[in-house]
Amino acid sequence: MPEPTSTASPQTPTSSAATAAPGPRPATDHSTRRLLLATLAVPLVLLLMLLAFFLPSHASSASHLPLSVSGSQQQVSTISTALETTLPGVFDVSVEPSAEAVADAVENRASIGGITVTDSGIEVLEASGNGSAYTTILTNLATALETRADAAALTAAQASGADAAALAALQEQLSATRSVTVTDVAPLPAKDPMGVTITSLALPLVFGGMASGAVLTIVIRAHAWKRIAAALAIAALGSLVVVAALHAGFRTLQGDVALEWLSLALGICSISLTLIGLHRILGVAGLGIGAAFMVFLANPLAGIVAGPWYLPAGWGALGQLMPVGAAGTLLRSAAYFDGAGAGASAWVLVAWCAAGLLLTALGAGLARRQGRAATPAV
C-alpha cells in the first residue's frame, strides 16, 4: 500500500518591509529646506542692497567742498566771512595768488569752483561738468554775494547822508547792473543740460564688467589667457559702441572720443579682469565675492552722480580707490575737462587690471602644480 504523499505547507515569506533598511528621505524634504532658505536669504540680500545704496546717499551733504579764492587780503577775509555766514561749513577755502590760479584749480578739478575778487567786482567760477549739485550751490552763492554787495552799497550811501531820491537812484542802478558774474569753465553739452550722460554710463560700466567676467568664467570654458583676451576685446568693442552712440546718435558727449573710449574700456576691464582672477583662484566663490564687492561696496561709494566730494568724509576717498568710482571720475574728466584731473583715477584702474592679471597667473600656476602632484610617478 503506497504511503500517502505528504504535501509540505508553503513557508510564509518574511516581510521585506520588516527587514529592509530605511530608504532615503523623500526629495521633497530637501526642496522644502531650500525653499525656506531662499525665503529668508533673498529678503536679507534686499536689505543689504538697500543699506549699501541708501546709507551713503542719506549721509551725503554739501560739506567741506574745496573752493579756491583770490583777491587782496582784506577782500579774501571779507569773502571768507560772507561764505561762513551764508553757507556755514559748506566750503574749505584755499587762497590762490591770482585769478589765473583760481581758474587752473577749477579746470584741473582741484576745486569745485572759485571766487575772484577785484576792484571791478566779483567773479564766481563754476564747472557744470562736476555735477549739477555743485552748480546749484555756486549759483545760489553768487546770488547771495550779489545781494550782500548791494546791501553794503546802500548802507554806505545812507551813512554818507544820501537822501531818499539818491538812494532810490542807487537802488535802480544796482538792479540794472551786476557786481557778481558767473562763468562756467566746463559747460555741459546743449543736448544734455542736466549732465545725466555720465550717470547713465554707470550701468554699462558695471554690467559690462560683471557680465563679461561671469560669462567668460562660467558659461565659456577656455584657457585662462584666452578668457583674458576675450575680456579685453569685449571691453574695447563694447566701449566703442557706447561712446559712438552717445557722440553720433544722442550728441550728449562732446569730449575727445578716444579718451572717453579708453576711460570706459579701462573701467570695464578693471571689473572683468578682477572677477576672472578671483574665479581662477577661488572658483565660483571668488566670482561671488567679486560681484558682491562691486555691487554692495564699489558702486554705492562711486559718487558717479555728484562726485566724491558730496559723500561723507572718507567714504568718497575710499570709493575713488575702487573700479567704479575711479572709472566715473575718469569719464567725467575725459568728457568735460579734456582729461584734466584724471591721473590718479587712471592709475587706480590700471592697478585693478594688473591685480586681475596677477590673480589669473597665480591661479594658473597653482593649477599646474596640482596637476603635476596628481600625476603618478612612473
XYZ file of C-alpha atoms in Angstrom:
378
model
C 0.000 0.000 0.000
C 1.580 3.173 -1.057
C 2.359 5.644 1.602
C 0.319 8.764 1.454
C 2.102 11.626 -0.122
C 2.591 14.416 2.316
C 2.193 17.836 0.912
C 4.522 20.330 2.535
C 2.910 23.530 3.541
C 4.428 26.538 1.858
C 6.523 28.657 4.187
C 5.278 32.136 4.852
C 7.761 34.605 3.307
C 9.413 37.048 5.630
C 8.120 40.599 5.160
C 10.602 42.773 3.217
C 9.375 45.847 4.982
C 10.441 44.374 8.328
C 13.979 43.527 7.276
C 14.922 46.192 4.694
C 16.950 49.208 5.787
C 15.153 52.537 5.814
C 15.336 54.268 2.424
C 16.487 57.782 1.703
C 14.301 60.670 2.687
C 11.976 61.942 0.023
C 13.370 64.639 -2.209
C 10.609 66.942 -1.032
C 12.389 67.336 2.321
C 15.464 68.816 0.620
C 13.440 71.079 -1.647
C 11.407 72.376 1.294
C 14.582 73.193 3.182
C 15.990 75.054 0.183
C 12.763 76.983 -0.283
C 12.836 78.094 3.344
C 16.477 79.125 2.993
C 15.737 81.124 -0.155
C 12.715 82.740 1.511
C 14.939 84.034 4.300
C 18.063 84.788 2.239
C 16.523 86.903 -0.532
C 14.930 89.472 1.827
C 18.256 89.696 3.669
C 20.071 90.386 0.395
C 17.482 93.056 -0.467
C 18.033 94.696 2.921
C 21.801 94.692 2.439
C 21.409 96.175 -1.031
C 19.108 98.877 0.318
C 21.555 99.779 3.081
C 24.505 99.755 0.689
C 22.888 102.286 -1.654
C 20.769 104.230 0.824
C 23.247 104.949 3.612
C 25.864 106.810 1.503
C 23.154 108.882 -0.191
C 21.344 109.531 3.087
C 24.543 110.684 4.776
C 25.650 112.811 1.820
C 25.646 116.579 2.179
C 27.386 119.690 0.933
C 30.208 119.849 3.440
C 33.867 120.896 3.200
C 33.740 121.350 -0.564
C 37.062 122.628 -1.970
C 36.740 126.244 -3.136
C 39.536 128.473 -4.464
C 39.556 132.229 -3.759
C 41.822 135.045 -4.903
C 41.990 138.741 -4.078
C 43.621 141.118 -1.632
C 43.955 140.039 1.970
C 41.037 142.197 3.029
C 38.889 141.026 0.104
C 39.617 137.361 0.842
C 38.818 137.916 4.521
C 35.529 139.578 3.592
C 34.600 136.747 1.211
C 35.524 134.074 3.772
C 33.319 135.779 6.360
C 30.471 136.007 3.851
C 30.832 132.324 2.973
C 30.780 131.240 6.594
C 27.764 133.445 7.254
C 25.814 132.437 4.156
C 26.744 128.744 3.931
C 28.414 127.675 7.177
C 30.597 124.562 6.939
C 29.979 124.069 3.229
C 33.359 125.165 1.836
C 37.023 124.533 2.524
C 38.596 127.724 1.187
C 42.057 127.712 -0.348
C 43.612 131.095 -1.179
C 45.264 131.377 -4.589
C 47.729 134.103 -5.674
C 45.825 135.179 -8.793
C 42.658 134.810 -10.827
C 44.532 132.579 -13.275
C 45.476 130.218 -10.430
C 41.826 130.011 -9.378
C 40.804 129.144 -12.938
C 43.537 126.486 -13.142
C 42.359 124.900 -9.880
C 38.787 124.632 -11.164
C 39.750 123.435 -14.638
C 42.060 120.770 -13.168
C 39.314 119.616 -10.759
C 41.281 120.536 -7.651
C 38.308 122.714 -6.616
C 34.616 122.540 -7.413
C 34.582 126.279 -8.069
C 36.314 129.557 -7.394
C 35.791 133.193 -6.463
C 37.933 136.015 -7.819
C 37.577 139.429 -6.145
C 38.837 142.581 -7.868
C 38.088 146.278 -7.595
C 35.701 145.951 -10.523
C 33.616 143.192 -8.950
C 33.366 139.507 -8.053
C 33.573 136.584 -10.463
C 32.308 133.132 -9.445
C 33.764 130.240 -11.431
C 31.800 127.011 -11.672
C 32.200 123.771 -13.620
C 28.944 122.123 -14.653
C 30.905 119.030 -15.639
C 31.478 118.268 -11.954
C 27.755 117.758 -11.437
C 24.570 119.792 -11.194
C 24.665 119.759 -7.374
C 27.771 121.954 -7.298
C 26.475 124.273 -9.995
C 23.324 124.907 -7.957
C 25.347 125.685 -4.831
C 27.666 128.109 -6.642
C 24.832 129.846 -8.488
C 22.992 130.383 -5.200
C 26.242 131.605 -3.686
C 26.638 134.170 -6.471
C 23.104 135.422 -5.823
C 23.799 135.706 -2.098
C 27.034 137.616 -2.732
C 25.209 139.967 -5.112
C 22.543 140.673 -2.509
C 25.197 141.249 0.141
C 27.152 143.633 -2.113
C 24.013 145.630 -2.939
C 23.091 145.900 0.725
C 26.618 147.089 1.571
C 26.435 149.772 -1.147
C 23.085 151.054 0.128
C 24.335 151.082 3.712
C 27.397 153.086 2.689
C 25.211 155.570 0.810
C 22.961 156.030 3.814
C 25.966 156.535 6.074
C 27.228 159.280 3.760
C 23.941 161.156 4.142
C 22.300 160.381 0.796
C 18.653 161.454 0.579
C 15.729 159.281 -0.457
C 15.982 160.247 -4.132
C 19.672 159.384 -4.246
C 19.033 156.056 -2.514
C 16.253 155.260 -4.988
C 18.529 156.041 -7.913
C 21.266 153.878 -6.432
C 18.805 151.026 -5.916
C 17.716 151.276 -9.543
C 21.337 151.308 -10.694
C 22.185 148.253 -8.600
C 19.187 146.381 -10.021
C 20.259 147.160 -13.582
C 23.879 146.084 -13.152
C 25.565 143.064 -11.653
C 28.591 143.232 -9.419
C 28.874 139.417 -9.349
C 29.349 137.494 -12.588
C 29.202 133.712 -13.045
C 31.485 131.900 -15.508
C 31.185 128.209 -16.365
C 34.632 126.841 -17.240
C 33.374 123.307 -18.024
C 29.883 123.626 -19.527
C 27.674 120.683 -20.376
C 26.591 119.859 -23.938
C 23.427 121.542 -25.170
C 21.823 118.116 -25.671
C 22.491 117.167 -22.043
C 21.922 120.272 -19.884
C 21.466 118.214 -16.694
C 24.555 116.049 -17.192
C 22.767 112.702 -16.979
C 25.061 111.023 -19.529
C 27.824 110.188 -17.077
C 25.265 108.888 -14.578
C 23.734 106.699 -17.279
C 27.150 105.245 -18.097
C 27.282 103.611 -14.644
C 25.036 100.758 -15.840
C 27.028 99.696 -18.928
C 30.215 100.162 -16.912
C 29.245 97.861 -14.032
C 27.113 95.440 -16.041
C 29.668 95.221 -18.838
C 32.447 94.307 -16.438
C 30.433 91.876 -14.313
C 28.570 90.209 -17.186
C 31.684 89.630 -19.262
C 33.541 88.287 -16.217
C 30.720 85.892 -15.366
C 30.150 84.675 -18.922
C 33.835 84.090 -19.596
C 34.312 82.074 -16.396
C 31.069 80.095 -16.016
C 29.497 79.751 -19.449
C 32.563 79.539 -21.687
C 35.271 77.001 -20.899
C 38.597 78.114 -22.314
C 42.214 78.622 -21.353
C 42.709 81.363 -18.768
C 44.636 83.631 -21.099
C 42.047 83.218 -23.845
C 39.492 84.494 -21.332
C 41.708 87.488 -20.648
C 41.992 88.243 -24.359
C 38.226 87.921 -24.757
C 37.628 90.259 -21.800
C 39.883 92.896 -23.358
C 38.107 92.557 -26.706
C 34.654 92.828 -25.104
C 35.674 95.950 -23.172
C 37.171 97.585 -26.253
C 34.269 96.826 -28.585
C 31.531 97.482 -26.020
C 33.012 100.845 -25.047
C 33.365 101.821 -28.693
C 29.695 101.070 -29.351
C 28.514 103.035 -26.291
C 30.706 106.086 -26.878
C 29.868 106.166 -30.587
C 26.146 106.067 -29.800
C 26.428 108.948 -27.312
C 28.524 111.035 -29.717
C 26.954 110.400 -33.093
C 23.479 109.317 -32.062
C 22.467 111.334 -28.995
C 25.195 114.010 -29.139
C 25.390 114.142 -25.347
C 29.163 113.752 -25.271
C 31.448 116.325 -26.874
C 34.864 115.472 -25.471
C 37.730 113.593 -27.061
C 36.279 110.344 -28.429
C 39.467 108.321 -27.991
C 39.909 109.468 -24.387
C 36.287 108.700 -23.495
C 36.510 105.285 -25.169
C 39.719 104.467 -23.334
C 38.232 105.579 -19.994
C 35.155 103.375 -20.324
C 37.134 100.407 -21.669
C 39.620 100.655 -18.808
C 36.772 100.741 -16.290
C 35.101 97.640 -17.755
C 38.437 95.804 -17.880
C 39.203 96.594 -14.258
C 35.974 94.863 -13.204
C 36.006 91.895 -15.566
C 39.706 91.059 -15.073
C 39.279 91.207 -11.299
C 36.369 88.757 -11.443
C 38.254 86.402 -13.786
C 41.271 86.439 -11.478
C 39.192 85.759 -8.357
C 37.416 82.899 -10.133
C 40.764 81.424 -11.138
C 41.899 81.412 -7.501
C 38.692 80.630 -5.566
C 36.324 79.226 -8.183
C 32.647 80.188 -8.127
C 33.050 81.534 -4.582
C 35.627 84.027 -5.841
C 33.264 85.169 -8.557
C 30.541 85.700 -5.960
C 32.873 87.635 -3.667
C 33.960 89.886 -6.528
C 30.391 90.524 -7.678
C 29.249 91.329 -4.136
C 32.173 93.724 -3.711
C 31.321 95.594 -6.912
C 27.563 95.795 -6.212
C 27.449 96.388 -2.459
C 30.584 98.461 -1.909
C 32.241 99.836 -5.055
C 29.044 101.017 -6.755
C 27.408 102.865 -3.809
C 30.656 104.648 -2.919
C 31.494 105.569 -6.520
C 29.987 109.055 -6.354
C 29.146 108.971 -10.050
C 26.060 111.187 -9.683
C 27.564 114.049 -7.664
C 31.252 113.214 -7.403
C 33.235 112.068 -4.371
C 33.057 115.428 -2.563
C 29.351 115.007 -1.785
C 29.833 111.707 0.054
C 30.654 111.621 3.785
C 34.267 112.272 4.738
C 36.405 109.244 3.962
C 33.706 107.383 2.024
C 34.252 109.363 -1.153
C 38.022 108.893 -0.961
C 37.555 105.152 -0.408
C 35.223 104.924 -3.389
C 37.834 106.526 -5.616
C 40.172 103.610 -4.882
C 37.641 101.154 -6.337
C 36.950 100.438 -10.011
C 33.522 102.077 -10.344
C 34.450 105.323 -8.587
C 37.751 105.685 -10.406
C 36.097 104.977 -13.755
C 33.359 107.553 -13.090
C 35.908 110.246 -12.253
C 37.994 109.364 -15.285
C 34.940 109.540 -17.562
C 33.970 112.986 -16.219
C 37.483 114.272 -16.748
C 37.558 112.909 -20.291
C 34.095 114.200 -21.206
C 34.142 117.710 -19.726
C 37.696 118.653 -18.663
C 39.852 117.425 -21.579
C 41.278 114.743 -19.316
C 42.430 117.164 -16.597
C 42.453 115.805 -13.060
C 42.235 112.174 -14.177
C 45.762 110.959 -13.467
C 45.068 109.251 -10.136
C 41.894 107.581 -11.389
C 43.646 106.136 -14.423
C 46.369 104.616 -12.268
C 43.782 103.110 -9.898
C 42.100 101.327 -12.811
C 45.450 100.124 -14.150
C 46.242 98.716 -10.710
C 42.945 96.776 -10.609
C 43.600 95.367 -14.083
C 47.096 94.329 -13.018
C 45.690 92.691 -9.878
C 43.273 90.660 -12.015
C 46.089 89.512 -14.284
C 48.248 88.607 -11.287
C 45.448 86.536 -9.719
C 44.936 84.752 -13.032
C 48.653 83.949 -13.281
C 48.735 82.685 -9.706
C 45.692 80.526 -10.307
C 47.206 79.055 -13.454
C 50.426 78.280 -11.577
C 48.542 76.556 -8.762
C 46.559 74.502 -11.270
C 49.758 73.307 -12.978
C 51.321 72.401 -9.635
C 48.248 70.445 -8.574
C 48.221 68.666 -11.925
C 51.830 67.563 -11.528
C 51.177 66.405 -7.977
C 48.219 64.302 -9.116
C 50.253 62.587 -11.861
C 51.647 59.271 -10.533
C 55.393 58.784 -10.804
C 56.477 56.144 -13.359
